[in-house]
Amino acid sequence: MSDDQPRRAPRPGGARRSASGGQALSGWLFITPVIVILGVFLVIPIAMAAWVSVSDWNGRGNPFGGAAGFVGVDNYAAILSDPGLQRQDFGTALRNNVYYVMLVVPLQTIVSLTLAVLVNRRILQARGFFRTAFYFPSVTSTVAITSLFLFLFTASGAVNRLLATIGVDGPNWTQDARGVLHILLAGLGVDSAPVALQGSPLLGVSWWNWLAGPSLAMSVFIIMAIFTTSGTFMLLFIAALQNIGGEVEEAGVMDGASGWQRFRLITVPMLRPTLFTVITLGLIGTWQVFDQIYTAGEAGGPSKTTLTPAFLSYQTSFTGNRWGQGAAIAFVLFAIIVAMTAVQRWVLRERDTVPRRKRFVLSDGTLAADAQGGR
Amino acid sequence: MAATTTHRAGQGSRLGTAVTMAVLVLLAVVYIYPFVVQVLTSFKGNADAVANPLGMPLVWTVDAYQRLFGSSDYPLWFRNSVVVTLAVTAGRVFFNSLAGYALARLRFPGRGLVFSCLVAVMAVPGVVLLIPKFLVINTLGIYNTFAGLILPLLVDAAGVFIMKNYFESIPASVEEAARIDGAGPFRVFWSVVLPMARPALITITILSFQGSWNELSHFIVAASDRDLFNLTRGVASLTSGALGSSADYPLKMGAAALMTIPVAILFFVFQKRIMGTSDGAVKG
């Protein structure tokens, strides 16, 4: 295990002082490029955006040289409290993304854990092949996968052909704005908003529309997210499973536990740190839906049901020229991500810590975060 | 008695293995078949692609690829992607390992602070930075330049951590010897420690290459000039229907398949290394 102790052999005073002086200088020299680039392209921009989010800059001129005026919290009010299209769009984007998070995070966790458990069977042949197959979608770009999925889910595309073979008449997925829950309710005979749900108390979106569920178009992106991220998370779970090792499992067998009992009572609790990592990364990643919406080129369509806060922020600034509002959306999104992670940390807080393993998983987690965010 | 137990367990697990195998094969088909469809469609004519999305091409044709290279900017996008990816990868490998080494081994005032700042920076979600990044790129006057595409991606905090962790696992005694022989810090880093960090360097290379090759959002806010489009940007414009490509599926699938090849090659070459994060990691 690493420690932060200085690794120096004791040396006579004079040489030692000059050596640590040299270390201080070269230490700073070595780290300067990273500090400068992250500072200039990450820290300073956040400060600049904070100013823009309370200004009325319209994209012309220099917002830091008099081309923008201070408007206080107007931009935040426009998306959070003032009745109007902007608030409604933000509410719609939030709704879409909430369903995306609620479905993708649990499903990708379950799918990747299942894949890991299946692939990790010691007696299994061709483990390498299966791991490769499941991981491959993770290395490809979101743009290429989006292009592919939009084709697979066209009205007469591959998916509907397959559905047709079992007698199901598939919808025109990517153009269908109907919410999944609305479709289910329609099946029960409820096809318009009951009076109780006609009010629109929250961000200008009615209860009925909050409860629409993800649209069929959004469902395509949900399936795609599970398809592309499950491989990465599978690798994390495999690493953790191999850490547990066979001994614990054997002890369970000796005690007469069935396969499912062993999985639920032994494996899952021991996977807790990894589950924590996967869910955290999932929560952070699923709030950042941008590339696929941009690539689809429908500006969040059909009927804004694939609009997400990240895309709305971009669109508001770059095509709507309301830069202040776009920046405000970005900060609200940031706050949501921080809050979600905090809540999840609290819910899944550890009662018994296993520092060694946690550290190992964390260093792997950064790999996954990088692969997923593509940064 | 013991023999029967073993026997029964063996039988049960054999059945279990067969079921597992069947499930895995089915899942593997689900994961692989979309890519098969992608490649097959790229060799179809347009009508064939729409009428027959699942099967083999009725007539094999490279028409889509000819149009991709003949009448679209695909070669230009490809070149731009190569330039940006190589520059970003080289920069990240060098700067991340310099910084990782400093954090792991060199004692300098403010090291703890720098470390905490890096942790904080890693926590900032990428899409939140789209507008901020545009603002700074625009202010610096590098909008619509290669500098704007490359510079902001040139280091990444996660990579610094990977290098730092690895350097900490190398015994310090090796450096001590070189240092006593009078080698300066850069010399020690460059000729002694860095060659020993090969596995971590390969990891950084893979992540940087894949990350910058697949990057989209940064390039959207860093440039609007069509001459600076890279593959993700260009293929996204094809996918969303630019150049009358909205129903030209062979063209789109060909473009997507081709852009996947470089990362696929990287993946298959370093497969052991990527998957190896699990194998033999902490075993024993």
XYZ file of C-alpha atoms in Angstrom:
659
model
C 0.000 0.000 0.000
C 1.157 3.474 -0.704
C 1.931 5.977 1.972
C 2.815 9.594 1.705
C 5.948 9.346 3.755
C 8.953 11.104 2.301
C 11.299 8.535 0.867
C 14.680 9.955 1.643
C 17.709 8.423 3.107
C 19.047 10.539 5.954
C 21.799 12.766 4.660
C 24.170 15.292 6.099
C 22.525 18.660 6.717
C 23.945 20.784 3.889
C 23.326 18.352 1.051
C 19.886 17.636 2.414
C 18.800 21.254 2.459
C 19.900 21.883 -1.104
C 18.276 18.648 -2.239
C 14.900 19.565 -0.779
C 15.263 23.069 -2.193
C 15.837 21.489 -5.595
C 12.869 19.230 -5.029
C 10.618 22.141 -4.219
C 11.621 23.941 -7.409
C 11.357 20.920 -9.664
C 8.179 19.797 -7.943
C 6.523 23.031 -8.930
C 8.071 22.951 -12.399
C 6.781 19.418 -12.977
C 3.263 20.229 -11.919
C 2.976 23.649 -13.556
C 1.680 22.472 -16.962
C -1.178 20.588 -15.328
C -2.039 23.487 -13.034
C -1.925 26.054 -15.833
C -4.065 24.048 -18.246
C -6.633 22.914 -15.685
C -6.683 26.413 -14.225
C -7.156 28.170 -17.540
C -9.626 25.728 -19.090
C -11.486 24.546 -16.016
C -11.309 26.806 -12.986
C -11.290 30.220 -14.665
C -14.096 29.215 -17.089
C -16.315 28.291 -14.153
C -15.790 31.746 -12.697
C -16.495 33.318 -16.088
C -19.654 31.266 -16.504
C -20.778 32.264 -13.008
C -20.655 35.898 -14.149
C -22.406 35.145 -17.443
C -25.186 33.314 -15.573
C -26.116 36.567 -13.823
C -25.747 38.694 -16.967
C -27.797 39.374 -20.076
C -25.025 38.568 -22.568
C -26.408 37.689 -26.000
C -23.271 36.253 -27.575
C -22.044 39.477 -29.187
C -19.008 41.365 -27.971
C -16.921 40.597 -24.947
C -19.044 39.693 -21.912
C -16.175 40.776 -19.659
C -15.646 44.120 -21.366
C -18.988 45.849 -21.068
C -21.067 43.872 -23.601
C -23.116 42.305 -20.818
C -25.142 43.851 -18.028
C -25.801 42.497 -14.541
C -29.338 41.124 -14.200
C -29.121 39.441 -10.812
C -30.947 36.136 -10.519
C -33.198 36.769 -13.540
C -31.750 33.892 -15.528
C -32.250 31.466 -12.674
C -35.759 32.799 -12.151
C -36.557 32.321 -15.854
C -35.897 28.591 -15.682
C -37.069 27.930 -12.118
C -39.936 30.268 -11.211
C -41.169 32.624 -13.964
C -44.093 31.090 -15.859
C -43.195 30.718 -19.509
C -41.703 28.540 -22.170
C -38.198 28.611 -20.713
C -39.311 27.231 -17.385
C -41.512 24.658 -19.088
C -38.639 23.509 -21.303
C -36.395 23.149 -18.293
C -39.092 21.211 -16.444
C -39.579 18.939 -19.458
C -35.840 18.366 -19.760
C -35.641 17.524 -16.057
C -38.537 15.100 -16.346
C -36.937 13.344 -19.314
C -33.618 13.044 -17.531
C -35.162 11.867 -14.256
C -36.747 8.904 -16.045
C -33.481 8.265 -17.851
C -31.589 8.174 -14.525
C -34.260 6.088 -12.779
C -34.123 3.431 -15.468
C -30.498 3.451 -16.600
C -28.779 3.428 -13.191
C -30.513 0.350 -11.732
C -30.636 -1.522 -15.031
C -27.003 -0.974 -15.956
C -25.975 -2.001 -12.438
C -28.037 -5.198 -12.577
C -26.993 -6.053 -16.129
C -23.294 -5.459 -15.488
C -23.375 -7.447 -12.235
C -25.189 -10.293 -13.976
C -22.672 -10.314 -16.820
C -19.786 -10.290 -14.336
C -21.192 -13.181 -12.300
C -21.868 -15.230 -15.435
C -18.480 -14.551 -16.994
C -16.635 -15.122 -13.730
C -17.572 -18.814 -13.458
C -14.245 -20.557 -13.100
C -15.215 -23.635 -15.084
C -16.558 -21.589 -17.973
C -14.907 -21.904 -21.351
C -14.143 -18.945 -23.612
C -14.420 -16.411 -20.779
C -12.134 -14.085 -22.670
C -14.398 -14.099 -25.696
C -17.487 -13.190 -23.677
C -15.715 -10.458 -21.769
C -14.527 -8.975 -25.058
C -18.003 -9.174 -26.564
C -19.650 -7.416 -23.636
C -16.942 -4.803 -23.256
C -16.554 -3.861 -26.916
C -19.528 -1.432 -27.076
C -17.848 0.567 -24.300
C -14.839 1.494 -26.403
C -16.788 2.859 -29.355
C -17.848 6.478 -29.575
C -21.310 7.646 -28.597
C -21.653 9.188 -32.052
C -21.103 5.875 -33.858
C -23.394 3.975 -31.487
C -26.124 6.602 -31.739
C -25.973 6.436 -35.510
C -26.305 2.658 -35.323
C -29.155 2.643 -32.797
C -31.191 5.211 -34.705
C -30.943 2.863 -37.687
C -31.784 -0.271 -35.701
C -34.875 1.433 -34.269
C -36.329 2.946 -37.463
C -39.949 2.063 -38.260
C -38.958 -0.817 -40.561
C -35.598 -1.386 -38.890
C -33.908 -4.426 -37.425
C -35.630 -4.262 -34.038
C -39.128 -4.066 -35.474
C -38.334 -6.905 -37.886
C -37.345 -9.053 -34.936
C -40.466 -8.015 -33.045
C -42.541 -8.902 -36.101
C -41.245 -12.471 -36.017
C -42.941 -12.886 -32.649
C -46.050 -11.123 -33.867
C -45.471 -7.715 -32.284
C -46.131 -4.640 -34.385
C -43.306 -2.332 -33.291
C -43.749 1.439 -33.072
C -41.787 4.088 -34.951
C -39.480 4.331 -31.972
C -37.365 7.382 -32.627
C -40.311 9.507 -33.764
C -42.745 8.404 -31.070
C -43.237 10.999 -28.328
C -45.738 8.930 -26.314
C -44.583 8.236 -22.796
C -44.270 4.605 -21.803
C -46.506 5.061 -18.741
C -49.089 6.911 -20.841
C -49.119 3.989 -23.259
C -49.675 1.566 -20.386
C -52.476 3.752 -19.006
C -54.038 3.983 -22.451
C -54.075 0.203 -22.441
C -56.193 0.468 -19.282
C -58.509 2.937 -20.969
C -57.055 6.155 -19.526
C -55.958 8.237 -22.475
C -56.216 11.800 -21.262
C -55.354 13.605 -18.073
C -57.781 13.033 -15.189
C -58.883 16.316 -13.613
C -56.706 15.674 -10.596
C -53.607 15.625 -12.742
C -54.312 18.664 -14.911
C -52.626 21.147 -12.602
C -49.075 22.151 -13.410
C -47.536 23.021 -10.077
C -43.951 22.152 -10.830
C -41.856 24.014 -13.420
C -44.842 24.532 -15.709
C -45.252 20.834 -16.488
C -48.559 19.227 -15.540
C -48.724 16.238 -13.190
C -50.046 14.207 -16.091
C -46.943 15.001 -18.121
C -44.598 14.471 -15.194
C -46.081 10.975 -14.979
C -45.741 10.267 -18.717
C -42.683 8.072 -18.313
C -39.854 8.175 -20.851
C -41.062 8.526 -24.430
C -40.420 5.641 -26.800
C -37.748 7.821 -28.416
C -36.049 8.305 -25.042
C -36.345 4.567 -24.393
C -34.041 3.985 -27.358
C -31.379 6.115 -25.650
C -32.011 4.304 -22.364
C -31.436 0.910 -23.991
C -28.367 2.318 -25.724
C -26.908 3.598 -22.451
C -27.266 0.176 -20.845
C -25.717 -1.436 -23.925
C -22.672 0.846 -23.911
C -21.913 1.127 -20.193
C -22.605 -2.374 -18.895
C -19.265 -3.660 -20.201
C -17.209 -1.091 -18.294
C -19.047 -1.749 -15.064
C -18.837 -5.491 -15.682
C -15.031 -5.178 -15.541
C -15.262 -3.410 -12.180
C -17.496 -6.156 -10.817
C -15.242 -8.909 -12.183
C -12.254 -7.311 -10.443
C -14.195 -7.193 -7.189
C -15.462 -10.774 -7.547
C -11.930 -12.014 -8.046
C -10.926 -10.136 -4.932
C -13.476 -12.033 -2.904
C -11.882 -15.268 -3.999
C -13.073 -18.821 -3.695
C -12.538 -19.372 0.049
C -15.526 -17.371 1.221
C -17.687 -19.038 -1.392
C -16.508 -22.462 -0.258
C -17.273 -21.602 3.350
C -20.803 -20.798 2.232
C -21.094 -24.152 0.472
C -19.905 -25.924 3.626
C -22.590 -24.139 5.611
C -25.156 -25.489 3.182
C -26.159 -22.194 1.582
C -27.826 -22.481 -1.835
C -26.420 -20.670 -4.861
C -28.875 -17.806 -4.604
C -28.357 -17.516 -0.840
C -24.599 -17.397 -1.315
C -24.987 -14.698 -3.926
C -27.378 -12.596 -1.882
C -25.885 -13.072 1.575
C -22.173 -13.373 0.801
C -21.316 -11.977 -2.618
C -23.509 -8.881 -2.739
C -22.497 -7.571 0.721
C -18.853 -8.064 -0.174
C -19.404 -6.209 -3.441
C -20.758 -3.227 -1.557
C -17.813 -0.887 -2.249
C -17.968 -1.693 -5.959
C -21.740 -1.293 -6.038
C -21.191 2.090 -4.449
C -18.676 3.057 -7.137
C -20.871 1.823 -9.986
C -23.966 3.613 -8.722
C -22.027 6.835 -8.109
C -20.505 6.775 -11.586
C -23.906 5.891 -12.996
C -25.628 8.796 -11.279
C -22.974 11.248 -12.425
C -22.926 9.920 -15.981
C -26.667 9.686 -16.538
C -27.213 13.345 -15.744
C -24.822 14.295 -18.544
C -26.805 13.179 -21.559
C -25.581 15.330 -24.412
C -23.686 13.580 -27.212
C -26.515 11.270 -28.240
C -29.113 14.048 -28.305
C -26.809 16.278 -30.359
C -26.001 13.428 -32.752
C -29.660 12.566 -33.324
C -30.047 16.134 -34.609
C -33.688 16.472 -33.560
C -32.954 19.155 -30.963
C -34.519 17.016 -28.259
C -37.445 15.900 -30.392
C -39.925 14.367 -30.907
C -41.986 16.927 -28.955
C -39.013 17.714 -26.688
C -39.224 14.266 -25.105
C -35.489 13.641 -25.525
C -34.504 17.123 -24.386
C -32.072 16.942 -21.455
C -30.774 19.724 -19.201
C -27.266 19.349 -20.658
C -28.537 19.695 -24.218
C -30.966 22.460 -23.272
C -28.091 24.418 -21.734
C -26.115 24.127 -24.968
C -29.093 24.953 -27.152
C -30.184 27.931 -25.080
C -26.721 29.464 -25.383
C -25.469 28.497 -28.803
C -28.654 28.658 -30.851
C -30.946 30.702 -28.594
C -28.211 33.249 -27.778
C -29.494 33.466 -24.210
C -26.090 32.766 -22.739
C -26.992 33.781 -19.219
C -29.826 31.291 -19.125
C -27.718 28.540 -20.658
C -25.054 29.077 -18.013
C -27.721 29.138 -15.300
C -29.030 25.756 -16.501
C -25.489 24.363 -16.351
C -25.081 25.504 -12.745
C -28.463 24.100 -11.721
C -27.478 20.811 -13.386
C -24.196 20.868 -11.490
C -26.105 21.389 -8.248
C -28.406 18.465 -9.084
C -25.467 16.154 -9.726
C -23.754 17.176 -6.485
C -27.000 16.759 -4.540
C -27.778 13.357 -6.060
C -24.301 12.089 -5.261
C -24.556 13.397 -1.703
C -27.956 11.755 -1.161
C -26.684 8.486 -2.584
C -23.583 8.625 -0.381
C -25.796 9.092 2.625
C -28.222 6.316 1.687
C -25.480 3.832 0.902
C -23.126 5.024 3.627
C -20.816 2.350 4.874
C -21.166 1.032 8.362
C -18.106 -1.149 8.147
C -15.340 0.192 6.001
C -12.869 -1.931 4.110
C -10.249 0.690 3.304
C -7.926 -1.558 1.360
C -10.435 -2.747 -1.135
C -12.104 0.594 -1.398
C -8.901 2.202 -2.451
C -8.370 -0.432 -5.105
C -11.852 0.033 -6.473
C -11.507 3.779 -6.454
C -8.405 3.695 -8.617
C -10.295 1.482 -11.040
C -13.308 3.717 -10.818
C -11.405 6.624 -12.256
C -10.695 4.487 -15.306
C -14.363 3.820 -15.751
C -15.294 7.427 -15.181
C -12.879 8.457 -17.844
C -14.045 5.840 -20.290
C -17.632 6.754 -19.731
C -17.354 10.509 -19.758
C -14.943 10.353 -22.654
C -13.023 13.229 -21.191
C -20.364 -40.767 1.016
C -17.829 -38.127 0.124
C -17.667 -39.538 -3.392
C -21.423 -39.257 -3.945
C -21.457 -35.652 -2.780
C -18.702 -34.713 -5.171
C -20.468 -36.599 -7.919
C -23.755 -34.851 -7.344
C -22.109 -31.440 -7.142
C -20.283 -32.194 -10.362
C -23.490 -33.108 -12.163
C -25.325 -30.079 -10.872
C -22.573 -27.721 -11.905
C -22.362 -29.345 -15.339
C -26.031 -28.605 -15.932
C -25.511 -25.142 -14.488
C -22.590 -24.548 -16.819
C -24.657 -25.567 -19.832
C -27.424 -23.153 -18.869
C -24.902 -20.380 -18.179
C -23.288 -21.034 -21.529
C -26.610 -20.819 -23.366
C -27.495 -17.546 -21.637
C -24.057 -16.121 -22.372
C -24.195 -17.056 -26.039
C -27.580 -15.382 -26.352
C -26.296 -12.254 -24.615
C -23.163 -12.215 -26.757
C -25.359 -12.247 -29.872
C -27.297 -9.265 -28.488
C -24.039 -7.387 -27.892
C -22.336 -8.266 -31.169
C -25.142 -8.410 -33.686
C -25.706 -4.636 -33.854
C -22.122 -4.234 -35.061
C -22.634 -6.974 -37.629
C -25.706 -5.115 -38.886
C -23.637 -1.939 -39.024
C -20.910 -3.467 -41.178
C -23.294 -5.415 -43.427
C -25.474 -2.355 -44.019
C -22.461 -0.339 -45.119
C -21.993 -2.806 -47.998
C -25.605 -2.571 -49.158
C -27.372 -0.334 -51.608
C -29.750 2.173 -50.097
C -32.987 0.362 -50.985
C -31.526 -2.942 -49.840
C -30.553 -1.424 -46.475
C -34.094 -0.248 -45.816
C -35.895 -3.327 -47.154
C -33.579 -5.865 -45.583
C -32.020 -4.497 -42.402
C -31.142 -7.839 -40.823
C -29.600 -10.079 -43.422
C -26.708 -10.226 -45.850
C -26.531 -7.686 -48.681
C -28.406 -8.835 -51.800
C -25.612 -7.302 -53.822
C -22.316 -6.394 -52.151
C -21.268 -2.864 -53.023
C -18.691 -0.357 -51.807
C -20.774 2.481 -53.143
C -21.268 3.986 -49.665
C -17.527 4.090 -49.056
C -16.897 5.614 -52.467
C -19.341 8.398 -51.672
C -17.844 8.787 -48.204
C -14.398 9.398 -49.639
C -15.465 10.983 -52.922
C -18.164 13.458 -52.011
C -17.993 14.011 -48.279
C -15.295 15.535 -46.088
C -14.607 12.193 -44.450
C -10.849 12.166 -45.274
C -10.501 15.645 -43.800
C -12.379 14.660 -40.637
C -10.204 11.600 -40.335
C -7.022 13.634 -40.672
C -8.193 16.165 -38.077
C -9.078 13.379 -35.662
C -5.631 11.842 -36.106
C -3.854 15.174 -35.526
C -5.867 16.060 -32.437
C -5.768 12.562 -30.955
C -2.010 12.174 -31.381
C -1.305 15.607 -29.915
C -3.644 15.077 -26.963
C -2.309 11.588 -26.259
C 1.320 12.718 -26.382
C 0.551 15.716 -24.167
C -1.354 13.689 -21.609
C 1.273 10.975 -21.381
C 4.020 13.536 -20.801
C 2.309 16.107 -18.587
C 0.293 13.617 -16.540
C 3.348 11.580 -15.703
C 5.400 14.692 -14.843
C 2.695 15.851 -12.457
C 2.049 12.351 -11.138
C 5.737 11.969 -10.361
C 5.892 15.308 -8.589
C 2.896 14.399 -6.446
C 4.210 10.931 -5.688
C 7.855 11.674 -4.971
C 8.897 15.295 -4.870
C 8.308 17.250 -1.690
C 7.343 20.804 -2.367
C 5.319 23.346 -0.423
C 1.664 23.327 -1.468
C 1.675 19.720 -2.595
C -1.268 18.845 -0.379
C -3.248 21.796 -1.704
C -2.531 20.915 -5.324
C -3.657 17.378 -4.616
C -6.972 18.482 -3.083
C -7.584 20.853 -5.979
C -7.116 18.002 -8.450
C -9.641 15.882 -6.553
C -12.116 18.757 -6.672
C -11.496 19.282 -10.390
C -12.214 15.617 -11.135
C -15.615 15.967 -9.555
C -16.783 18.640 -12.019
C -19.049 17.015 -14.616
C -17.906 17.569 -18.200
C -21.120 18.807 -19.761
C -21.420 21.540 -17.170
C -18.228 22.993 -18.647
C -19.448 23.404 -22.224
C -20.388 27.052 -22.000
C -17.530 27.969 -19.623
C -15.014 26.377 -21.995
C -16.406 28.245 -24.950
C -16.140 31.510 -23.017
C -12.466 31.054 -22.232
C -11.547 29.709 -25.674
C -13.308 32.667 -27.249
C -11.671 35.158 -24.886
C -8.213 33.735 -25.585
C -8.799 34.079 -29.320
C -8.243 30.398 -30.071
C -11.810 29.654 -31.193
C -11.724 27.854 -34.560
C -8.054 26.899 -34.263
C -6.288 23.608 -33.645
C -4.947 25.146 -30.436
C -8.519 25.496 -29.201
C -9.265 21.881 -30.067
C -6.114 20.492 -28.438
C -4.965 22.689 -25.530
C -7.955 22.263 -23.202
C -7.683 18.467 -23.500
C -3.933 18.324 -23.003
C -4.017 17.156 -19.385
C -6.581 15.309 -17.325
C -6.787 14.967 -13.574
C -7.739 11.282 -13.675
C -4.581 10.516 -15.644
C -2.440 12.357 -13.097
C -3.909 10.098 -10.412
C -3.230 6.918 -12.319
C 0.411 7.945 -12.777
C 0.760 9.083 -9.165
C -0.568 5.772 -7.875
C 1.790 3.840 -10.083
C 4.888 5.868 -9.201
C 4.129 5.311 -5.538
C 4.320 1.564 -6.116
C 7.879 1.760 -7.498
C 10.542 1.297 -4.801
C 12.212 4.608 -3.998
C 15.644 3.034 -3.596
C 16.136 2.984 -7.369
C 15.924 6.756 -7.569
C 18.075 7.255 -4.517
C 20.963 5.537 -6.261
C 20.649 7.759 -9.310
C 20.259 10.843 -7.176
C 23.378 10.091 -5.187
C 25.190 9.750 -8.497
C 24.282 13.375 -9.089
C 21.355 13.087 -11.511
C 18.904 16.025 -11.376
C 15.176 15.492 -10.743
C 14.216 15.586 -14.422
C 17.008 13.204 -15.312
C 15.913 10.780 -12.563
C 12.312 11.046 -13.736
C 13.030 10.690 -17.427
C 15.695 8.000 -17.552
C 15.112 6.034 -14.365
C 11.500 6.156 -13.209
C 9.545 6.673 -16.413
C 10.852 3.522 -18.134
C 9.724 1.548 -15.084
C 6.195 2.927 -15.363
C 5.430 1.263 -18.685
C 2.166 -0.427 -17.614
C 0.728 2.849 -16.339
C 1.942 4.691 -19.446
C 0.129 2.170 -21.620
C -3.043 2.671 -19.571
C -2.799 6.447 -19.995
C -2.145 6.073 -23.701
C -5.201 3.876 -24.195
C -7.480 6.133 -22.169
C -6.231 9.322 -23.822
C -6.433 7.924 -27.314
C -9.903 6.533 -26.806
C -11.081 9.616 -24.938
C -9.941 12.161 -27.489
C -10.872 10.033 -30.514
C -14.423 9.670 -29.183
C -14.721 13.205 -27.791
C -17.573 15.255 -29.205
C -18.841 17.987 -26.905
C -15.522 19.806 -26.501
C -15.070 20.057 -30.274
C -18.582 21.424 -30.634
C -17.812 24.383 -28.378
C -14.219 24.883 -29.574
C -14.872 25.360 -33.289
C -17.579 25.894 -35.867
C -15.348 25.919 -38.942
C -16.145 22.905 -41.145
C -12.427 22.594 -41.983
C -11.790 21.776 -38.331
C -14.476 19.094 -38.018
C -13.142 15.840 -36.672
C -14.757 12.423 -37.108
C -17.257 12.593 -34.253
C -18.435 16.013 -35.368
C -18.566 15.040 -39.034
C -20.317 11.721 -38.496
C -22.770 13.424 -36.139
C -23.590 15.869 -38.950
C -24.165 12.927 -41.314
C -26.334 11.148 -38.744
C -28.498 14.177 -38.148
C -29.124 14.431 -41.856
C -26.647 16.921 -43.285
C -25.752 16.534 -46.993
C -29.137 14.935 -47.657
C -27.994 11.876 -45.740
C -31.104 11.493 -43.599
C -32.114 8.156 -45.155
C -28.731 7.175 -46.560
C -28.140 4.350 -44.101
C -25.258 2.616 -45.891
C -23.331 5.901 -45.841
C -24.047 6.488 -42.146
C -23.203 2.925 -41.142
C -20.015 2.973 -43.190
C -18.964 6.244 -41.587
C -19.673 4.886 -38.103
C -17.947 1.563 -38.771
C -14.804 3.185 -40.177
C -14.425 5.601 -37.299
C -14.616 2.675 -34.883
C -11.678 0.835 -36.476
C -8.782 2.752 -34.829
C -10.173 2.347 -31.297
C -11.094 -1.244 -32.091
C -7.504 -1.968 -33.150
C -6.179 -0.318 -30.002
C -8.648 -2.357 -27.985
C -7.692 -5.695 -29.527
C -3.949 -4.999 -29.354
C -4.068 -4.055 -25.683
C -6.957 -6.303 -24.771
C -4.981 -8.204 -22.165
C -3.974 -4.957 -20.522
C -7.497 -3.485 -20.526
C -9.188 -6.654 -19.302
C -6.179 -7.412 -17.101
C -7.333 -4.766 -14.633
C -9.262 -7.710 -13.253
C -7.099 -10.758 -13.884
C -4.453 -11.320 -11.276
C -4.987 -7.862 -9.854
C -4.866 -8.595 -6.159
C -5.141 -12.400 -6.332
C -3.252 -14.001 -3.480
